[in-house]
XYZ file of C-alpha atoms in Angstrom:
571
model
C 57.350 59.384 102.118
C 58.377 58.057 98.723
C 58.536 54.349 97.813
C 62.294 54.674 97.248
C 62.773 55.935 100.816
C 60.798 52.983 102.224
C 62.887 50.526 100.231
C 66.038 52.119 101.585
C 64.741 51.810 105.140
C 64.055 48.132 104.638
C 67.645 47.588 103.407
C 69.252 49.135 106.491
C 70.842 46.323 108.544
C 68.596 45.473 111.479
C 65.722 47.622 110.215
C 62.280 46.169 109.730
C 59.122 47.341 107.972
C 57.757 50.556 109.440
C 54.537 49.014 110.722
C 56.278 45.998 112.257
C 58.938 48.270 113.784
C 56.287 50.503 115.345
C 54.392 47.553 116.826
C 57.553 45.954 118.176
C 58.639 49.097 120.047
C 55.168 49.542 121.535
C 54.946 45.877 122.520
C 58.305 46.060 124.310
C 57.364 49.296 126.119
C 53.909 48.020 127.107
C 55.329 44.819 128.533
C 58.056 46.596 130.537
C 55.580 49.158 131.875
C 53.214 46.371 132.898
C 56.001 44.447 134.652
C 57.247 47.584 136.432
C 53.736 48.569 137.477
C 53.071 45.081 138.830
C 56.289 44.624 140.794
C 56.952 48.198 141.929
C 53.418 49.491 142.582
C 50.929 46.658 142.979
C 52.923 44.120 145.002
C 54.138 46.639 147.638
C 50.567 47.866 148.115
C 49.294 44.373 148.900
C 52.113 43.617 151.315
C 54.354 41.696 148.890
C 57.117 44.274 148.541
C 59.786 41.722 149.453
C 59.097 39.841 146.242
C 59.762 43.045 144.318
C 63.018 43.708 146.154
C 64.236 40.117 145.823
C 63.697 39.973 142.053
C 64.699 43.548 141.149
C 68.307 42.831 140.128
C 67.324 39.844 138.002
C 64.533 41.811 136.342
C 66.807 44.739 135.547
C 69.436 42.459 134.033
C 66.804 40.741 131.891
C 65.446 44.120 130.812
C 68.943 45.299 129.793
C 69.590 42.137 127.794
C 66.296 42.363 125.937
C 66.647 46.073 125.280
C 70.187 45.536 123.985
C 68.869 42.974 121.528
C 66.014 45.257 120.487
C 68.279 48.297 120.011
C 70.873 46.429 117.917
C 68.198 44.898 115.693
C 66.201 48.099 115.203
C 68.921 50.749 115.418
C 67.725 54.349 115.055
C 66.730 56.222 118.188
C 66.675 53.014 120.242
C 70.478 53.150 120.221
C 70.325 56.681 121.658
C 68.192 55.503 124.570
C 70.589 52.632 125.252
C 73.617 54.948 125.132
C 72.020 57.175 127.736
C 71.411 54.282 130.120
C 74.855 52.749 129.577
C 76.504 56.018 130.646
C 74.628 56.247 133.961
C 77.458 54.443 135.786
C 76.788 56.566 138.848
C 73.220 55.448 139.566
C 72.422 52.374 137.497
C 73.692 48.936 138.562
C 76.578 47.397 136.583
C 74.219 44.661 135.316
C 72.525 47.303 133.142
C 75.448 49.572 132.226
C 77.745 46.671 131.298
C 75.076 45.048 129.134
C 74.315 48.258 127.236
C 77.858 49.620 126.983
C 78.482 47.879 123.663
C 75.758 49.965 122.027
C 78.230 52.854 121.819
C 80.706 50.949 119.655
C 78.987 47.872 118.215
C 76.296 49.381 116.014
C 76.097 47.319 112.784
C 77.695 49.082 109.820
C 75.922 49.840 106.543
C 77.580 48.189 103.484
C 79.872 50.671 101.728
C 78.104 50.537 98.326
C 75.000 52.036 99.955
C 77.086 54.683 101.710
C 78.864 55.495 98.437
C 75.571 55.882 96.572
C 74.148 58.283 99.147
C 77.385 60.319 99.447
C 77.731 60.694 95.671
C 74.090 61.750 95.364
C 74.643 64.400 98.045
C 78.000 65.674 96.744
C 76.899 65.538 93.114
C 79.957 63.676 91.835
C 81.766 60.334 92.146
C 83.811 60.035 95.343
C 86.992 59.714 93.272
C 86.343 63.191 91.893
C 85.985 64.946 95.252
C 88.408 62.974 97.458
C 91.873 61.594 96.846
C 90.731 58.408 98.601
C 87.980 57.064 100.877
C 88.410 54.003 103.094
C 85.587 51.499 102.652
C 85.821 50.185 106.225
C 84.153 52.657 108.617
C 86.034 53.923 111.656
C 82.736 54.342 113.504
C 79.154 53.236 112.965
C 76.618 55.218 114.967
C 72.866 55.010 115.262
C 72.150 57.720 112.670
C 75.235 57.604 110.440
C 78.723 56.239 110.027
C 82.181 57.690 109.451
C 84.930 56.799 106.949
C 88.460 58.104 106.773
C 89.270 60.014 103.598
C 91.992 62.158 102.034
C 91.308 65.595 100.581
C 92.547 66.474 97.137
C 95.702 68.647 97.319
C 93.892 71.786 96.107
C 91.097 71.356 98.664
C 93.621 70.832 101.437
C 95.430 74.020 100.468
C 92.201 76.017 100.233
C 90.887 74.910 103.634
C 94.207 75.066 105.447
C 93.537 71.648 106.946
C 95.657 68.533 106.763
C 94.643 66.160 103.989
C 93.290 63.586 106.470
C 89.550 64.017 107.050
C 86.526 62.040 108.150
C 83.530 61.685 105.833
C 80.371 61.203 107.864
C 77.352 59.908 105.944
C 73.823 59.298 107.160
C 72.408 55.807 107.195
C 70.205 55.356 104.113
C 66.536 55.679 105.033
C 67.253 57.065 108.517
C 64.614 59.780 108.017
C 61.882 57.136 107.822
C 63.309 55.198 110.792
C 63.451 58.321 112.986
C 59.862 59.178 112.011
C 58.638 55.726 113.103
C 60.613 55.813 116.348
C 59.273 59.255 117.232
C 55.718 58.113 116.513
C 56.237 55.174 118.884
C 57.752 57.440 121.552
C 54.779 59.805 121.256
C 52.483 56.838 121.867
C 54.449 55.704 124.908
C 54.522 59.310 126.115
C 50.732 59.383 125.868
C 50.542 56.283 128.055
C 52.861 57.817 130.653
C 50.939 61.101 130.672
C 47.920 59.166 131.986
C 49.920 57.991 135.015
C 49.395 60.638 137.661
C 52.733 59.989 139.381
C 54.442 60.834 136.079
C 52.137 63.568 134.752
C 52.349 65.544 138.013
C 56.103 65.802 137.591
C 56.705 66.057 133.872
C 54.890 67.183 130.759
C 55.689 63.993 128.876
C 54.286 65.141 125.497
C 56.417 68.287 125.771
C 59.494 66.193 126.568
C 58.847 63.960 123.574
C 58.398 67.066 121.417
C 61.726 68.426 122.659
C 63.430 65.090 121.966
C 61.840 64.978 118.499
C 63.122 68.449 117.649
C 66.622 67.496 118.813
C 66.562 64.252 116.825
C 65.456 65.974 113.625
C 68.200 68.578 114.052
C 70.709 65.775 114.561
C 70.057 64.320 111.113
C 70.743 67.687 109.470
C 74.518 67.762 108.999
C 74.513 71.425 107.953
C 73.168 72.180 111.421
C 75.867 69.985 112.977
C 78.609 71.787 111.063
C 77.335 75.170 112.282
C 77.196 73.809 115.849
C 80.818 72.655 115.597
C 81.978 76.137 114.632
C 79.876 77.737 117.393
C 81.382 75.345 119.959
C 84.896 76.010 118.639
C 84.364 79.772 118.971
C 83.283 79.367 122.622
C 86.567 77.587 123.441
C 88.850 79.416 121.003
C 91.064 80.694 123.847
C 90.851 77.577 126.020
C 93.818 75.211 125.767
C 91.824 72.386 127.386
C 89.532 71.866 124.389
C 89.979 71.024 120.706
C 87.328 70.877 117.952
C 87.646 69.480 114.403
C 87.516 71.938 111.516
C 84.670 71.751 108.969
C 85.228 71.307 105.224
C 82.165 73.241 104.066
C 82.808 72.545 100.374
C 82.253 68.818 101.048
C 79.307 69.159 103.428
C 75.559 68.815 102.759
C 72.482 67.948 104.804
C 73.323 64.223 104.719
C 77.109 64.215 104.234
C 79.606 65.957 106.512
C 83.378 66.295 106.090
C 85.466 67.133 109.144
C 89.116 67.264 110.097
C 90.313 63.856 111.350
C 90.978 64.291 115.083
C 90.772 60.640 116.124
C 92.731 60.034 119.349
C 92.355 58.104 122.630
C 88.794 57.354 123.680
C 88.207 59.139 126.974
C 87.275 55.963 128.891
C 90.138 53.845 127.495
C 92.151 53.838 130.718
C 94.819 51.454 129.416
C 95.559 53.647 126.394
C 95.605 56.757 128.574
C 98.096 55.223 130.990
C 100.229 54.002 128.080
C 100.380 57.616 126.846
C 101.433 58.806 130.303
C 98.030 60.324 131.119
C 96.392 59.629 134.474
C 92.623 58.976 133.971
C 91.967 60.400 137.449
C 93.367 63.751 136.234
C 91.127 63.760 133.174
C 87.865 63.462 135.139
C 87.895 66.861 136.932
C 89.008 68.682 133.765
C 86.181 67.106 131.779
C 83.669 68.032 134.514
C 84.948 71.620 134.558
C 84.654 71.939 130.776
C 81.063 70.685 130.906
C 80.291 73.137 133.746
C 81.601 75.983 131.583
C 79.251 74.990 128.779
C 76.183 74.807 131.020
C 76.729 77.628 133.505
C 78.784 80.158 131.549
C 78.496 79.696 127.773
C 74.883 78.548 127.667
C 75.648 76.330 124.649
C 76.514 72.746 125.511
C 77.259 69.326 124.051
C 74.190 67.260 124.947
C 75.622 63.889 123.906
C 79.002 63.659 125.690
C 79.144 59.862 125.844
C 82.617 58.232 125.675
C 82.416 57.666 121.915
C 82.201 61.420 121.304
C 85.200 62.562 123.353
C 88.895 61.933 122.749
C 91.906 62.699 124.892
C 94.520 64.071 122.498
C 98.174 64.059 123.611
C 99.942 67.352 122.862
C 103.589 67.028 121.926
C 106.185 69.767 122.183
C 104.058 71.799 124.597
C 105.548 73.665 127.563
C 102.229 73.579 129.391
C 101.884 71.485 132.529
C 98.995 69.500 131.002
C 100.169 67.691 127.865
C 96.769 66.704 126.527
C 93.471 68.163 125.368
C 89.845 67.078 125.344
C 88.655 66.791 121.748
C 84.886 66.841 121.219
C 83.191 65.432 118.114
C 79.601 64.847 116.945
C 77.804 68.160 117.443
C 74.416 67.007 116.194
C 72.797 67.062 119.628
C 73.449 70.434 121.264
C 71.478 72.366 123.827
C 71.033 76.013 124.747
C 70.437 77.367 128.262
C 68.445 80.634 128.310
C 69.943 83.399 130.521
C 67.207 83.066 133.175
C 67.660 79.306 133.419
C 71.438 79.705 133.449
C 71.156 82.140 136.360
C 68.971 79.638 138.226
C 71.457 76.842 137.582
C 74.311 79.003 138.868
C 72.384 79.697 142.097
C 71.609 75.991 142.393
C 75.275 75.076 142.071
C 76.382 77.730 144.568
C 73.765 76.594 147.109
C 74.763 72.953 146.705
C 78.462 73.744 147.109
C 77.843 75.856 150.231
C 75.520 73.191 151.747
C 72.709 75.769 151.896
C 69.494 73.755 152.147
C 67.185 76.758 152.055
C 69.052 78.309 149.134
C 68.941 75.016 147.271
C 65.169 74.703 147.657
C 64.730 78.325 146.551
C 66.868 77.729 143.456
C 64.934 74.557 142.621
C 61.665 76.486 142.912
C 62.955 79.350 140.738
C 63.883 76.821 138.050
C 60.326 75.465 138.067
C 61.462 72.054 139.302
C 59.411 72.105 142.519
C 55.740 71.142 142.486
C 53.486 73.957 143.776
C 52.121 71.801 146.612
C 55.578 70.969 148.027
C 56.180 71.617 151.745
C 59.190 73.932 151.486
C 59.933 73.963 155.216
C 60.150 70.169 155.471
C 62.110 69.984 152.247
C 64.615 72.548 153.519
C 65.075 70.557 156.730
C 65.568 67.374 154.711
C 68.175 69.042 152.490
C 70.048 70.460 155.480
C 70.076 67.026 157.102
C 71.413 65.469 153.898
C 74.135 68.096 153.633
C 75.094 67.661 157.285
C 75.487 63.903 157.000
C 76.241 63.121 153.364
C 77.410 66.425 151.872
C 80.749 66.210 150.115
C 80.555 62.467 149.553
C 81.133 60.991 146.130
C 79.075 58.151 144.694
C 81.700 55.573 145.697
C 81.620 56.835 149.299
C 77.813 56.836 149.389
C 77.806 53.158 148.439
C 79.834 52.431 151.574
C 77.450 54.230 153.947
C 75.555 51.975 156.353
C 72.092 51.386 154.796
C 70.559 51.971 158.237
C 71.487 55.648 157.954
C 69.436 55.985 154.787
C 66.551 54.146 156.498
C 66.752 56.529 159.468
C 66.569 59.464 157.066
C 63.557 57.900 155.316
C 61.802 57.461 158.667
C 62.455 61.040 159.781
C 61.567 62.620 156.446
C 59.198 59.946 155.161
C 56.517 62.435 154.059
C 58.983 64.362 151.907
C 60.502 61.208 150.409
C 57.128 59.687 149.569
C 55.695 62.890 148.091
C 58.549 63.268 145.543
C 57.955 67.057 145.321
C 59.955 67.566 142.118
C 58.895 67.995 138.521
C 60.800 68.155 135.252
C 60.625 71.629 133.676
C 60.536 72.097 129.929
C 63.882 72.364 128.121
C 65.588 70.424 130.934
C 65.778 67.077 129.134
C 69.094 67.830 127.420
C 70.570 69.509 130.515
C 69.848 66.441 132.625
C 71.162 64.178 129.872
C 74.418 66.124 129.599
C 75.039 66.147 133.363
C 74.106 62.473 133.687
C 76.544 61.473 130.946
C 79.210 63.717 132.477
C 78.817 62.051 135.850
C 78.921 58.603 134.254
C 82.086 59.313 132.260
C 83.850 60.787 135.311
C 82.919 57.745 137.410
C 84.317 55.509 134.671
C 87.609 57.432 134.634
C 87.920 57.310 138.412
C 85.753 54.973 140.495
C 86.237 57.233 143.523
C 85.603 60.451 141.628
C 83.830 62.970 143.850
C 81.759 65.489 141.926
C 81.908 67.819 144.927
C 85.634 68.303 144.375
C 84.791 69.849 141.001
C 81.601 71.606 142.085
C 83.071 73.548 145.014
C 85.888 75.428 143.198
C 83.615 76.096 140.255
C 80.898 77.419 142.569
C 83.472 79.685 144.232
C 84.311 81.071 140.798
C 80.641 81.644 140.019
C 80.149 83.289 143.396
C 82.914 85.749 142.546
C 81.150 86.551 139.286
C 77.858 87.072 141.109
C 79.336 89.619 143.561
C 79.082 92.309 140.919
C 75.305 92.200 141.379
C 75.326 91.991 145.184
C 74.085 95.576 145.665
C 71.067 94.882 143.472
C 70.377 91.660 145.367
C 70.534 93.409 148.766
C 68.287 96.198 147.529
C 65.775 93.667 146.239
C 65.798 91.796 149.542
C 65.238 95.086 151.417
C 62.226 95.842 149.216
C 60.872 92.327 149.809
C 61.261 92.738 153.576
C 59.521 96.120 153.479
C 56.667 94.587 151.525
C 56.257 91.820 154.113
C 56.264 94.377 156.937
C 53.584 96.458 155.219
C 51.391 93.402 154.625
C 51.799 91.978 158.135
C 49.061 94.032 159.957
C 46.532 93.133 157.281
C 47.429 89.427 157.472
C 47.121 89.447 161.297
C 43.745 91.149 161.002
C 42.673 88.421 158.560
C 43.675 85.689 161.001
C 41.693 87.331 163.832
C 38.632 87.603 161.577
C 38.872 83.889 160.697
C 39.064 83.005 164.409
C 35.982 85.118 165.138
C 34.088 83.519 162.244
C 35.148 80.026 163.301
C 36.712 79.294 159.896
C 40.296 78.852 161.083
C 41.355 75.269 160.366
C 43.406 73.369 162.943
C 44.981 69.915 162.915
C 43.141 67.057 164.656
C 45.372 63.987 165.069
C 42.446 61.729 165.966
C 40.515 62.726 162.884
C 43.627 62.286 160.760
C 43.999 58.740 162.095
C 40.413 57.943 161.115
C 40.981 59.359 157.639
C 44.168 57.347 157.296
C 42.302 54.158 158.279
C 39.609 54.846 155.700
C 42.324 55.507 153.119
C 43.910 52.142 153.811
C 40.555 50.424 153.410
C 40.016 52.203 150.104
C 43.424 51.068 148.878
C 42.561 47.458 149.651
C 39.200 47.756 147.953
C 41.063 49.075 144.925
C 42.366 45.534 144.451
C 38.980 44.584 143.043
C 39.167 47.451 140.558
C 42.700 46.366 139.592
C 41.350 42.875 138.949
C 38.729 44.245 136.581
C 41.219 46.482 134.788
C 43.692 43.630 134.277
C 40.990 41.266 133.080
C 39.579 43.739 130.566
C 43.047 44.822 129.389
C 44.105 41.215 128.966
C 41.054 40.327 126.928
C 41.621 43.323 124.634
C 45.380 42.792 124.215
C 44.952 39.043 123.668
C 43.566 39.597 120.191
C 46.897 41.085 119.053
C 49.336 39.485 121.501
C 48.232 36.142 122.888
C 51.090 35.798 125.360
C 50.805 39.275 126.893
C 47.006 39.085 127.027
C 47.041 35.680 128.714
C 49.593 36.871 131.285
C 47.516 39.954 132.153
C 44.383 37.826 132.561
C 46.260 35.322 134.697
C 47.779 37.867 137.092
C 44.366 39.507 137.553
C 43.540 36.622 139.904
C 45.989 37.945 142.512
C 44.244 41.293 143.252
C 40.882 39.463 143.088
C 41.880 37.045 145.844
C 43.305 39.908 147.855
C 40.073 41.890 147.607
C 37.956 38.877 148.609
C 40.243 38.113 151.540
C 40.048 41.723 152.788
C 36.259 41.675 152.533
C 35.989 38.404 154.450
C 38.344 39.734 157.154
C 36.306 42.943 157.517
C 33.144 40.957 158.165
């Protein structure tokens, strides 16, 4: 890292020195993890779960406000994290999504002189020599770069076949250094999370951070983004639902990108859509279907489909029934679905659409998203129960369901719910991100949007495609059945031998009750260990952060008192 690059990073609005930036991110993450651990894990275990429930909304709102402030001040990858959370309108409370929504549009802009200097260095000539004009006020300021309207020179316009209006996208000066610091901080936080068994059993956090790092580094290479745009355009070349801006390769480098200007109506701007005669509720299922095509058919998908990256473009003079298109921009973050994973996702979608609990569990296992120790039989029963009662409901309808029904489900399938038998496979981070953002955008377009209405017809289409391989599937199942039949006598003989040897294990409810009682005692005794951990952690942290260290030392008194009270009661 050269001194010039560090100076540039320090001049970026909201950026701070690399060391201070690193410490600030870690301090924020450590504090939030400590608060979450205390309220969501410790308090429920000592019988104070009501405190956690009563304060959850307030805590989440405070978290969103503080993260918003942190992301705007630091910029970089922190904006990306905030954009992801702000788009989860389907599962996150409005206190969080509303607070973070502005991160998509209110990123501070870099002064134009700095943008000009970087663009001219990349293009190798003054802007006046390569463009007819460039607007100094940006039309968009994103976390990694910002965009300015420009006009191509007449000769360039004729050579490219594009209209003279283009968008010049330039990286934020010093963004390489900022991304490097943010990734280092995320690796540190990932290391912390990998030591939490509940997390490490379900996700390889270092691998996820590595995947995110690779995606982020690709995103700041505009040559890669230009190639992605052309790949995406080729996939939808014959699809009248989708439009993609053309690339001006002669005015594109690693840190400067020139694209056709396709600015139109932001997909979540309902008022503008209605003013153009477009019903937002009609846009949602088309958008979902286009995203399904990318994930389940093409295998190459837009992994950052937040509202700022999708326009609805009215089409004039068209005889088609639909007089608009979905225009995608910003192809820096793209994902690929390998054929095997794509096949598993197709089976997952078909099983979900047909309410097939057993098929759904099988598809989840084939994708590597089921922990090896999961009880498949119980999980299948739980899925079938969910399909029978809640299948086909949208998120808006689920919010209206009597909470007692969810409690009854939790009681009946408590073991499955508590065990959380799922894990996050590698290469799934971008898939989950894309589907989460898709669901959030659709819910924003139509509050009563039901994803099932889009899933079912698409699954029927996939099922038709799969019928070509039905003979192979039946043959494979016949071979599997024959194999089971051949192995059955041997397995029965093994069971009889275990009975004769006395090594066949059987369930003993009384013994299980005794073990459960001992387990509860051990959990209470763990309060004393928690006290020691908090006290030691507080004393160590206090040298660098007096407030956080003092708080940790203070709260350590609670598990201490609990442990003493349990011991006194036992005597």
